[in-house]
mmCIF file with all atom_site columns, C-alpha atoms and ligand atoms in Angstrom:
data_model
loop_
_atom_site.group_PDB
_atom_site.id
_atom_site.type_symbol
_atom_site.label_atom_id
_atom_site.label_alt_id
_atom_site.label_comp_id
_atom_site.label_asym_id
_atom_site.label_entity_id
_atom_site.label_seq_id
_atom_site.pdbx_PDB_ins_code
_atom_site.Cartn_x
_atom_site.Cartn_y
_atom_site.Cartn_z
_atom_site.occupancy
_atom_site.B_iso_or_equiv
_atom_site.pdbx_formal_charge
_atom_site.auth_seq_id
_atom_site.auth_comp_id
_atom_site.auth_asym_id
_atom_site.auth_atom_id
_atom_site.pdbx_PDB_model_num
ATOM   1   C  CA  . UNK A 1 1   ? 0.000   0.000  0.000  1.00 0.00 ? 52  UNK A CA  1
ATOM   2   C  CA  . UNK A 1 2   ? 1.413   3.523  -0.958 1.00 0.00 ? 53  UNK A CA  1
ATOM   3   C  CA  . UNK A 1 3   ? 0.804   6.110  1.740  1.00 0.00 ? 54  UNK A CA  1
ATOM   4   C  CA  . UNK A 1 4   ? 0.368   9.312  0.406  1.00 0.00 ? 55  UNK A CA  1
ATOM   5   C  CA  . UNK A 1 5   ? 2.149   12.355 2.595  1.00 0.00 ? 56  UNK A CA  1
ATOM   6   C  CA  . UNK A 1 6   ? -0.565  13.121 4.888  1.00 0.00 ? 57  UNK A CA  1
ATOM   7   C  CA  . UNK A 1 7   ? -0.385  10.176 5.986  1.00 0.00 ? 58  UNK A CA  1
ATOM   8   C  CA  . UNK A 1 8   ? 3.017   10.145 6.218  1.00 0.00 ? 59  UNK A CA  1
ATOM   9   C  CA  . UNK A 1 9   ? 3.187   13.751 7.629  1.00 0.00 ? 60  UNK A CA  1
ATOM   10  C  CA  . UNK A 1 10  ? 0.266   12.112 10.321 1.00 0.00 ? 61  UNK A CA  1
ATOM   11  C  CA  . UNK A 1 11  ? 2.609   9.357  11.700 1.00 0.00 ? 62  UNK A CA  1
ATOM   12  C  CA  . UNK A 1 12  ? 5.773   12.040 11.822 1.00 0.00 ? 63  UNK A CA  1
ATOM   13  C  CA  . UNK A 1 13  ? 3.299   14.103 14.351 1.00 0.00 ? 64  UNK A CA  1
ATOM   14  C  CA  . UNK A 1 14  ? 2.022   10.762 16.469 1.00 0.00 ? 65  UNK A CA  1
ATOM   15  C  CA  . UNK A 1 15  ? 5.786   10.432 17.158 1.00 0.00 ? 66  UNK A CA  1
ATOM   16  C  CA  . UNK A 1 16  ? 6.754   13.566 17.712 1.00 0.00 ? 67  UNK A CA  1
ATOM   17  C  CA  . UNK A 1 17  ? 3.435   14.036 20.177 1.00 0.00 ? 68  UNK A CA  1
ATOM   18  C  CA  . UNK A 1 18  ? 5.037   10.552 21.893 1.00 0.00 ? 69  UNK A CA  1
ATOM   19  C  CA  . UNK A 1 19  ? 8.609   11.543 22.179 1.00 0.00 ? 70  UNK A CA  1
ATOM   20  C  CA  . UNK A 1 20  ? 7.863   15.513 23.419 1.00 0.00 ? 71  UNK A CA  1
ATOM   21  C  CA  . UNK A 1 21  ? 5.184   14.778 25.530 1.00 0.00 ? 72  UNK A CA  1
ATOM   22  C  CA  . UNK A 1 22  ? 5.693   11.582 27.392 1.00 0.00 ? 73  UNK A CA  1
ATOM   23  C  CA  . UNK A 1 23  ? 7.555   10.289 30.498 1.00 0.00 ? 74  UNK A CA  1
ATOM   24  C  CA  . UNK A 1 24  ? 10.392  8.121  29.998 1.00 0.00 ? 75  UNK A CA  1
ATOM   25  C  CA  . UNK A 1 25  ? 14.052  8.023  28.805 1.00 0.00 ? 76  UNK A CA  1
ATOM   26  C  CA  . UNK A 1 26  ? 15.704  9.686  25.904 1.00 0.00 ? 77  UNK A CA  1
ATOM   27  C  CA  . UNK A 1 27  ? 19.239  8.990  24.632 1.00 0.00 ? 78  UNK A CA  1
ATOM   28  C  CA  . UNK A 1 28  ? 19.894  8.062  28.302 1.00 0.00 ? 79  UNK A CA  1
ATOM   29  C  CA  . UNK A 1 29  ? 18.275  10.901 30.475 1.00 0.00 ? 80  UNK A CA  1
ATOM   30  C  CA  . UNK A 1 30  ? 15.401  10.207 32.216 1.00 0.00 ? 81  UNK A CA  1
ATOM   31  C  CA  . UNK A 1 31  ? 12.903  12.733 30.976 1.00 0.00 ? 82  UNK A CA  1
ATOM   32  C  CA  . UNK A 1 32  ? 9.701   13.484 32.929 1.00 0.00 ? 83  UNK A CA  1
ATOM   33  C  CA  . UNK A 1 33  ? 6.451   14.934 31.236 1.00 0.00 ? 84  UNK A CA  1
ATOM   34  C  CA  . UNK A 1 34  ? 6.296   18.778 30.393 1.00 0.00 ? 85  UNK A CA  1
ATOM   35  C  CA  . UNK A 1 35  ? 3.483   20.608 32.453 1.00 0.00 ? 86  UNK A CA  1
ATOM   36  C  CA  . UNK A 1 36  ? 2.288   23.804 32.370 1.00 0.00 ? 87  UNK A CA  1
ATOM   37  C  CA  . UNK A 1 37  ? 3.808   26.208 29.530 1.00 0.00 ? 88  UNK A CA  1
ATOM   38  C  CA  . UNK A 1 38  ? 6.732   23.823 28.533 1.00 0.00 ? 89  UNK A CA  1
ATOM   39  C  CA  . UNK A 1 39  ? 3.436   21.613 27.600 1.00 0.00 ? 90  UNK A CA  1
ATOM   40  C  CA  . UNK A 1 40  ? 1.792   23.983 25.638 1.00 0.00 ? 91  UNK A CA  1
ATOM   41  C  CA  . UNK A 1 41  ? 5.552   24.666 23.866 1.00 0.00 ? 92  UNK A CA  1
ATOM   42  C  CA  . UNK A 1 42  ? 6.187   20.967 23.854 1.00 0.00 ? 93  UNK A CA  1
ATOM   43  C  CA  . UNK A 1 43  ? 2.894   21.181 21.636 1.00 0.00 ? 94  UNK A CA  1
ATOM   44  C  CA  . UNK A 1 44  ? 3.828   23.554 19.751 1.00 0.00 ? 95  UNK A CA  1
ATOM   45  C  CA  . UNK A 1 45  ? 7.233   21.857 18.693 1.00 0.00 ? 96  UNK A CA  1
ATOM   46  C  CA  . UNK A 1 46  ? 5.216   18.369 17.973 1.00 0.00 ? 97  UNK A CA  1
ATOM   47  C  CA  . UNK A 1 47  ? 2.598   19.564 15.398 1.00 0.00 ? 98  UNK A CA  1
ATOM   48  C  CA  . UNK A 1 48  ? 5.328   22.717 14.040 1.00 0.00 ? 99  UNK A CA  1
ATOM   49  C  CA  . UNK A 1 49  ? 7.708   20.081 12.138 1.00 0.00 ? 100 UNK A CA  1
ATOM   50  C  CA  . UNK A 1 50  ? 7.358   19.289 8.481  1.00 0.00 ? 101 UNK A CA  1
ATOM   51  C  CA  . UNK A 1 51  ? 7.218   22.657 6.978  1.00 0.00 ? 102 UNK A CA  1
ATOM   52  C  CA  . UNK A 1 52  ? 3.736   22.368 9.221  1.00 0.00 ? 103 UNK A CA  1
ATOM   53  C  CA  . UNK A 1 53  ? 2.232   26.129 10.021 1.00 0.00 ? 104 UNK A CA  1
ATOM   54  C  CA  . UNK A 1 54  ? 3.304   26.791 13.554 1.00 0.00 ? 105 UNK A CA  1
ATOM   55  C  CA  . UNK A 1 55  ? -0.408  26.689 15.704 1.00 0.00 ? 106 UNK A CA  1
ATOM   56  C  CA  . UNK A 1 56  ? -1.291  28.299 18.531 1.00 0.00 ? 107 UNK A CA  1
ATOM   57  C  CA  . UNK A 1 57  ? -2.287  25.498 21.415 1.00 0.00 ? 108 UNK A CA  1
ATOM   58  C  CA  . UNK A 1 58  ? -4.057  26.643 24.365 1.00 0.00 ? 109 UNK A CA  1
ATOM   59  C  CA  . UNK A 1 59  ? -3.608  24.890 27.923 1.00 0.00 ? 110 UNK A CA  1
ATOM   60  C  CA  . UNK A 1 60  ? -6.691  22.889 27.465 1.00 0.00 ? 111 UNK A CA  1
ATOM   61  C  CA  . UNK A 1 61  ? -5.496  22.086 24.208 1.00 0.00 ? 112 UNK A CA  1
ATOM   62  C  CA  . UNK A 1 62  ? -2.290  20.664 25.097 1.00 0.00 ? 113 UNK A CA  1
ATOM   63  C  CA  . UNK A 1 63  ? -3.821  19.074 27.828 1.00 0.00 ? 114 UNK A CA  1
ATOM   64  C  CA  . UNK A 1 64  ? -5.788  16.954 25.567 1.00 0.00 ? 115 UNK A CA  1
ATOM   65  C  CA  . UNK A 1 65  ? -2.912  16.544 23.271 1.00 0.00 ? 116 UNK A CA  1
ATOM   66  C  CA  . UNK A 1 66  ? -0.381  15.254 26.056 1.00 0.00 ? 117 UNK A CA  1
ATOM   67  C  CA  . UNK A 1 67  ? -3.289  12.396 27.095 1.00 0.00 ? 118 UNK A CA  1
ATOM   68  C  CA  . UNK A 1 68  ? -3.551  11.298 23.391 1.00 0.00 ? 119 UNK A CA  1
ATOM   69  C  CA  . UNK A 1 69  ? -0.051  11.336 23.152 1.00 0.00 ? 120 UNK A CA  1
ATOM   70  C  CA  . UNK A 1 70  ? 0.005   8.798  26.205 1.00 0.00 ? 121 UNK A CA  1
ATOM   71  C  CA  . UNK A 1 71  ? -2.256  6.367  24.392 1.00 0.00 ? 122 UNK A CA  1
ATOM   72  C  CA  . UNK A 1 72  ? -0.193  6.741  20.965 1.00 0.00 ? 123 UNK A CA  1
ATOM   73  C  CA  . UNK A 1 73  ? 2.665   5.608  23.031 1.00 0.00 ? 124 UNK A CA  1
ATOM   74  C  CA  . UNK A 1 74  ? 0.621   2.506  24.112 1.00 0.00 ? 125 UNK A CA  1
ATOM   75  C  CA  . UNK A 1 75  ? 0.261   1.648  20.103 1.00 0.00 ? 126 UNK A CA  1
ATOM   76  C  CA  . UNK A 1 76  ? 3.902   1.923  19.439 1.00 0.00 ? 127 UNK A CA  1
ATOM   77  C  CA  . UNK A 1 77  ? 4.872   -0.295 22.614 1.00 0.00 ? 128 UNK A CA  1
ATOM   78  C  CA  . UNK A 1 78  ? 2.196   -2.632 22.181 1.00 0.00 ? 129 UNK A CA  1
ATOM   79  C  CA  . UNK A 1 79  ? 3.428   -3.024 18.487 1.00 0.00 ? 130 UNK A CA  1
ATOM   80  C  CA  . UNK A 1 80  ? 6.853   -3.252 19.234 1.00 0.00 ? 131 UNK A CA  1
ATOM   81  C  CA  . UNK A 1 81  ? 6.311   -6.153 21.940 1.00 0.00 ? 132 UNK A CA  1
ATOM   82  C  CA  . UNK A 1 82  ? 4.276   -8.201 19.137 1.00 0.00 ? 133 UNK A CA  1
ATOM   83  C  CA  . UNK A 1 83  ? 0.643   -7.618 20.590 1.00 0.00 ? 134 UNK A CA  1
ATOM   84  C  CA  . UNK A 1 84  ? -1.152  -6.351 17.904 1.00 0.00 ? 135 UNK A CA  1
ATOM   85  C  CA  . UNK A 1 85  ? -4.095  -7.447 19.177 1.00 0.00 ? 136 UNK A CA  1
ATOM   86  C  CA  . UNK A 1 86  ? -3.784  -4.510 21.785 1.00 0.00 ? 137 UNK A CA  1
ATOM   87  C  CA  . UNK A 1 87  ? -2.138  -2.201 19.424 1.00 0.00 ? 138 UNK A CA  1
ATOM   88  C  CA  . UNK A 1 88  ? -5.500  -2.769 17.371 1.00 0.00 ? 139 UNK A CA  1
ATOM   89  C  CA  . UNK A 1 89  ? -8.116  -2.336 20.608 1.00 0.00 ? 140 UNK A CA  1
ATOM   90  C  CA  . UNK A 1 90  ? -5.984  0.690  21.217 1.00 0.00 ? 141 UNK A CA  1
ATOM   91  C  CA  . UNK A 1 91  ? -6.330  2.160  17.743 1.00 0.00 ? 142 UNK A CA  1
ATOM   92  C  CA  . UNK A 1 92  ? -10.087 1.466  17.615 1.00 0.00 ? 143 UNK A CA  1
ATOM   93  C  CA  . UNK A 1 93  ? -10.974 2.894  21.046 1.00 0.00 ? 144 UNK A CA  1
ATOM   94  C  CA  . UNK A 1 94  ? -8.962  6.344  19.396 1.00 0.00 ? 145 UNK A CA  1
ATOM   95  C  CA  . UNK A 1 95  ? -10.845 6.396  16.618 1.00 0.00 ? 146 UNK A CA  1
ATOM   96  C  CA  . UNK A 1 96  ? -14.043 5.861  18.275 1.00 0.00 ? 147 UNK A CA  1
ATOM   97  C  CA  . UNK A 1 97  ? -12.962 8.535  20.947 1.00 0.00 ? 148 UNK A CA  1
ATOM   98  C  CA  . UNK A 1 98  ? -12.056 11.000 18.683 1.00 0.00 ? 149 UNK A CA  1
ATOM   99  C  CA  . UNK A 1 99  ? -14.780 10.332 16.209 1.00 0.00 ? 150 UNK A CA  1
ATOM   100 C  CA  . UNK A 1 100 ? -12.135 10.233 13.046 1.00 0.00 ? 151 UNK A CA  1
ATOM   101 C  CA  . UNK A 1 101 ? -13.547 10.709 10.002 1.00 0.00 ? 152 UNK A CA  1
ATOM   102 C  CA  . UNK A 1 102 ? -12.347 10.748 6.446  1.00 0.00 ? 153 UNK A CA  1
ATOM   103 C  CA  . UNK A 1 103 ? -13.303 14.061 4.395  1.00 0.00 ? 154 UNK A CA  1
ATOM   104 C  CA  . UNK A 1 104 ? -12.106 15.301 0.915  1.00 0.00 ? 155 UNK A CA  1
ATOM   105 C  CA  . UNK A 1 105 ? -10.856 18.936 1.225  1.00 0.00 ? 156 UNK A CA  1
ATOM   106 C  CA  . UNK A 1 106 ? -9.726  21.005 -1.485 1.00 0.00 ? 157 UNK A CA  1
ATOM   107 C  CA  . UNK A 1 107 ? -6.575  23.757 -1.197 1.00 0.00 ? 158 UNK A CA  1
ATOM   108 C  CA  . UNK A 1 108 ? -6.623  27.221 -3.389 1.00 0.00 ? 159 UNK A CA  1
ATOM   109 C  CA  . UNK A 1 109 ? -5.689  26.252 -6.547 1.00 0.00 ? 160 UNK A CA  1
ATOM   110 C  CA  . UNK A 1 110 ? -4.706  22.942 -5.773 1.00 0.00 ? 161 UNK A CA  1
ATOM   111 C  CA  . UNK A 1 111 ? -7.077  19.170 -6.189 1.00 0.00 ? 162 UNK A CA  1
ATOM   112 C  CA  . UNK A 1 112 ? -9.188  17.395 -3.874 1.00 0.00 ? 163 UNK A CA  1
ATOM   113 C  CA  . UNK A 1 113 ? -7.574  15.511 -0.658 1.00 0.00 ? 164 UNK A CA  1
ATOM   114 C  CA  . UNK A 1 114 ? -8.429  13.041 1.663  1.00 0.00 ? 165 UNK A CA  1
ATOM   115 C  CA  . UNK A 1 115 ? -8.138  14.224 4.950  1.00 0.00 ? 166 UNK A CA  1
ATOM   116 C  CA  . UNK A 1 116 ? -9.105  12.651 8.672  1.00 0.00 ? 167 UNK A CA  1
ATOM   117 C  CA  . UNK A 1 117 ? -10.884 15.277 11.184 1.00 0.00 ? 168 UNK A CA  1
ATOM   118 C  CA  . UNK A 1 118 ? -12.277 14.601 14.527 1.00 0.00 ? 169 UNK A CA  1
ATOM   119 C  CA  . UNK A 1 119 ? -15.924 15.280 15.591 1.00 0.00 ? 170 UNK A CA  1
ATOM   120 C  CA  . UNK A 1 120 ? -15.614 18.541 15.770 1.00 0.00 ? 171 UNK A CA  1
ATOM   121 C  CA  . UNK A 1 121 ? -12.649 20.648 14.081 1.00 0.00 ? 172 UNK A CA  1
ATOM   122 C  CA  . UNK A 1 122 ? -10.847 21.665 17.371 1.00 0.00 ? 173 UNK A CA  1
ATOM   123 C  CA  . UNK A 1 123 ? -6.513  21.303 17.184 1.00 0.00 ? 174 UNK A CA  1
ATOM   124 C  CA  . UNK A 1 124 ? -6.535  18.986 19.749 1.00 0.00 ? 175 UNK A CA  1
ATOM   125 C  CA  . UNK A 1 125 ? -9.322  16.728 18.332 1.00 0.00 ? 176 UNK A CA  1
ATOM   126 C  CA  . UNK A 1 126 ? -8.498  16.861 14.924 1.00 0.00 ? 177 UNK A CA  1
ATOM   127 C  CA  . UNK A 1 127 ? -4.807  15.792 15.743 1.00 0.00 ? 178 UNK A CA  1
ATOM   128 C  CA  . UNK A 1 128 ? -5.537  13.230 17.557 1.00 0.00 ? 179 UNK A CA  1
ATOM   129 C  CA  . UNK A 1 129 ? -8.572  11.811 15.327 1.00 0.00 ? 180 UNK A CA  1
ATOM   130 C  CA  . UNK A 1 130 ? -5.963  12.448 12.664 1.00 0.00 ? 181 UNK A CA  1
ATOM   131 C  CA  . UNK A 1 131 ? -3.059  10.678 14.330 1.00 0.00 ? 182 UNK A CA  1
ATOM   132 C  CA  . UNK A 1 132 ? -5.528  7.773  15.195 1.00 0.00 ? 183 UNK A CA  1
ATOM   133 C  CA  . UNK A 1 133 ? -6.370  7.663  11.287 1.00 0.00 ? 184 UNK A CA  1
ATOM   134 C  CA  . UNK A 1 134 ? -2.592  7.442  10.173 1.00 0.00 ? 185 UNK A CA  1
ATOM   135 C  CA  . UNK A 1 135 ? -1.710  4.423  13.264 1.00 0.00 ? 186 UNK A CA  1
ATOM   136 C  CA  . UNK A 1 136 ? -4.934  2.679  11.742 1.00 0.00 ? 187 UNK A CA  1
ATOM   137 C  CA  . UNK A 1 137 ? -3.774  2.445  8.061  1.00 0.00 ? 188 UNK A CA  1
ATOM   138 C  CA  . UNK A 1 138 ? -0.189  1.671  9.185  1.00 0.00 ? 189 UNK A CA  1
ATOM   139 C  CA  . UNK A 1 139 ? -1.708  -1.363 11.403 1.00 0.00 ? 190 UNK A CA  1
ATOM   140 C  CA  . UNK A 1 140 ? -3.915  -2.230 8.566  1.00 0.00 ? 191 UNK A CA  1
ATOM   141 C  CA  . UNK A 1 141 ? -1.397  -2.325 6.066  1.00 0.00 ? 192 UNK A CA  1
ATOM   142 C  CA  . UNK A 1 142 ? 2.217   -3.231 5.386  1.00 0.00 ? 193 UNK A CA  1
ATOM   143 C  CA  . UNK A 1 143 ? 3.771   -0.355 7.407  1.00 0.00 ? 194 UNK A CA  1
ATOM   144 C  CA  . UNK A 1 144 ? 2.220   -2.460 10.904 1.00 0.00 ? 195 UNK A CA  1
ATOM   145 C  CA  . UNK A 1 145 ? 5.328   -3.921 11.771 1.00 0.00 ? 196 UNK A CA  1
ATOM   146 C  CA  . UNK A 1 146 ? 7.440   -0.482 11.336 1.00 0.00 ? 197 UNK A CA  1
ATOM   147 C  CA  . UNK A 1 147 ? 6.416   1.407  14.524 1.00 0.00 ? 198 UNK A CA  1
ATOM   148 C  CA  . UNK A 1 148 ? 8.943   0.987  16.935 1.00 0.00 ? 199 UNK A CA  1
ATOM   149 C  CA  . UNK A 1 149 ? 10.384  1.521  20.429 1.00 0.00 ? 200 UNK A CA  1
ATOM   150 C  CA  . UNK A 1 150 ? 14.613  2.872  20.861 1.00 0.00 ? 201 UNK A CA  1
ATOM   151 C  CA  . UNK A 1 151 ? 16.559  -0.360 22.058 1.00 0.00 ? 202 UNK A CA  1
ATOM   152 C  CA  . UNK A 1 152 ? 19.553  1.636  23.349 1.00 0.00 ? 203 UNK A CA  1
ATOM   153 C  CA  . UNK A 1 153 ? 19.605  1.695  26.922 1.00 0.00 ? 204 UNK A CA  1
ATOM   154 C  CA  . UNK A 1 154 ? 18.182  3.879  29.214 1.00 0.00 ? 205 UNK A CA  1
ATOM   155 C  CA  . UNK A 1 155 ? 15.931  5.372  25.854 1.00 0.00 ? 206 UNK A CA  1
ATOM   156 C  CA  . UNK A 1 156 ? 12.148  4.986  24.968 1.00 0.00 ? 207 UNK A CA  1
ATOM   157 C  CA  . UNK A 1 157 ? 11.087  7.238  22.541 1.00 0.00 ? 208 UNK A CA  1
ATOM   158 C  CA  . UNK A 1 158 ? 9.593   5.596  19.294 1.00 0.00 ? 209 UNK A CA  1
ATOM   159 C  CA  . UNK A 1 159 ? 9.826   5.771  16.052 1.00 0.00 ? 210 UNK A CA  1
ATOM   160 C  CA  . UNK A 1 160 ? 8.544   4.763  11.955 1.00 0.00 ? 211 UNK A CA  1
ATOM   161 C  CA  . UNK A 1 161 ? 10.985  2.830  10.608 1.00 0.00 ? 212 UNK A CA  1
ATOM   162 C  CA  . UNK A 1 162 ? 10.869  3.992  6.815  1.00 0.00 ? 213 UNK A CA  1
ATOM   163 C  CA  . UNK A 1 163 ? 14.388  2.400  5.872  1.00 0.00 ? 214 UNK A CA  1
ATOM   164 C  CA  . UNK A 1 164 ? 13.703  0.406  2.529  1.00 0.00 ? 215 UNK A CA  1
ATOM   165 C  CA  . UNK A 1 165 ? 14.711  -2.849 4.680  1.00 0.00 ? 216 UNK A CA  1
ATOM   166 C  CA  . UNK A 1 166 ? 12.790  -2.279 7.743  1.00 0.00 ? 217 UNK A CA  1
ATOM   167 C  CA  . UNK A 1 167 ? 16.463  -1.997 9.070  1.00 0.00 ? 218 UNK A CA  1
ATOM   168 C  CA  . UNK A 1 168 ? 15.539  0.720  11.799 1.00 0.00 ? 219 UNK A CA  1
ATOM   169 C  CA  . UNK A 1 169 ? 16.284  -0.077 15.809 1.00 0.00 ? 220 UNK A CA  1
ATOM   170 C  CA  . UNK A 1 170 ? 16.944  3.211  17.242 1.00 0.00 ? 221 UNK A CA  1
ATOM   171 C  CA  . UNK A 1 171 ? 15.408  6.488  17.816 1.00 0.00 ? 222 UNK A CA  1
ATOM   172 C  CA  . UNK A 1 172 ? 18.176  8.626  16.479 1.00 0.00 ? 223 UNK A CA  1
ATOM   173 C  CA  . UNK A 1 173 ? 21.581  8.175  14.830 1.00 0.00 ? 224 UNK A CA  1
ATOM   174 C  CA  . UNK A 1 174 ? 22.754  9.794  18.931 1.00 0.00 ? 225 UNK A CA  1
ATOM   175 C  CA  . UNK A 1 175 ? 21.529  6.343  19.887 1.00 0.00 ? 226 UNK A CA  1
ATOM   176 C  CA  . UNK A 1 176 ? 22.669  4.079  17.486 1.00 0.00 ? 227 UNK A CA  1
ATOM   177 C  CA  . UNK A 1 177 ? 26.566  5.306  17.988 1.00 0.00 ? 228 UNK A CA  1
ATOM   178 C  CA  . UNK A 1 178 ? 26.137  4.915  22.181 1.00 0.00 ? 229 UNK A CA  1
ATOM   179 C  CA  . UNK A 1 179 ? 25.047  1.478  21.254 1.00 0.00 ? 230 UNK A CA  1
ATOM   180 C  CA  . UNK A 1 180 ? 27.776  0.507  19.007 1.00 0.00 ? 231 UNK A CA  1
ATOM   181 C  CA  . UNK A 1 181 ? 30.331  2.467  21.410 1.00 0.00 ? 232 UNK A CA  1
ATOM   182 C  CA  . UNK A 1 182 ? 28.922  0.268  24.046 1.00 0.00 ? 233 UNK A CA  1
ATOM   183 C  CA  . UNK A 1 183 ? 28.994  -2.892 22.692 1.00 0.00 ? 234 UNK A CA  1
ATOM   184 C  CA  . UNK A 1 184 ? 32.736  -2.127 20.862 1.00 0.00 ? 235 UNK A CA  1
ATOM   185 C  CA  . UNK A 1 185 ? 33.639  -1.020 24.655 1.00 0.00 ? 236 UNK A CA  1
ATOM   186 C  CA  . UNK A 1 186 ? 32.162  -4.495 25.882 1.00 0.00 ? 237 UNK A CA  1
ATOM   187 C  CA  . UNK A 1 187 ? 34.217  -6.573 23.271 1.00 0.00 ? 238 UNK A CA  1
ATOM   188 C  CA  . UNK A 1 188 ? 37.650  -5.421 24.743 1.00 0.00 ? 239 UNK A CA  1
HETATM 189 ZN ZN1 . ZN  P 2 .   ? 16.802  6.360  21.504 1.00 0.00 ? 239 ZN  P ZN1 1
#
């Protein structure tokens, strides 16, 4: 199945929403999850990325977003582990929460495209109905097996693995070299 680049751009957001907004490890450091304004900024950085117009997210806004982002991470672990029974529950209880729909919307000047919203048209709703939308054709499709959790040590944030081999173990290139240094540090 070829995704086209919403979809693409969708599954870029659901792990940039998991990696800035939830507790955990990254490249080693324990990282806690941002309250208050460094939420709302956190926010901000997750759905700003792609050549994305930067939004403005309220407190209630990114309060929403950080509890979606909670249950995203639930998807990529659950995948990871090889439950994709519970990856799929997960999924469906998303899309029925955020009452994702498919629409056809047409840019100035540019053709019709499908596009996921949420129930009602609110940033926090729409992103997550919309990230819900992109996790459901990945699990649907061949792309199920490519959401993935960091192996290095002491890091959880997740990932897509779009490598033409499905090659991809690590969050970051950062974590790939403390891995290799580790284990070239080990042989000796
Ligand atoms: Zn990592």
């Amino acid at each position: 199945m070829n995704f086209d680049s919403h979809v693409l751009n969708l599954l870029d957001v659901c792990v940039r929403l998991v990696n800035g907004l939830t507790a955990g490890a990254s490249g080693g450091v324990p990282v806690e999850e941002p309250r208050g304004l460094g939420r709302q900024a956190a926010v901000v950085e997750a759905l700003s990325g792609g050549g994305r117009v930067t939004p403005t997210v309220s407190a209630p806004a990114a309060e929403q977003l950080a509890a979606t982002a909670r249950r995203l991470r639930v998807v990529f672990e659950a995948v990871d582990g090889g439950q994709a029974d519970a990856a799929a529950a997960e999924v469906n209880a998303l899309l029925s929460d955020t009452g994702a729909r498919p629409q056809l919307d047409r840019r100035e000047g540019q053709g019709w495209h499908l596009h996921f919203h949420g129930a009602d048209d609110s940033l926090a709703l729409g992103w997550s109905a919309g990230c819900a939308a992109a996790l459901a054709l990945a699990l649907g499709s061949d792309l199920a097996g490519r959401l993935g959790v960091c192996e290095a040590t002491g890091c959880d944030r997740v990932y897509v693995d779009r490598s033409r081999n499905a090659s991809k173990r690590f969050c970051s290139t950062a974590c790939q070299s403390r891995t290799k240094a580790a284990a070239f540090r080990a042989r000796r």
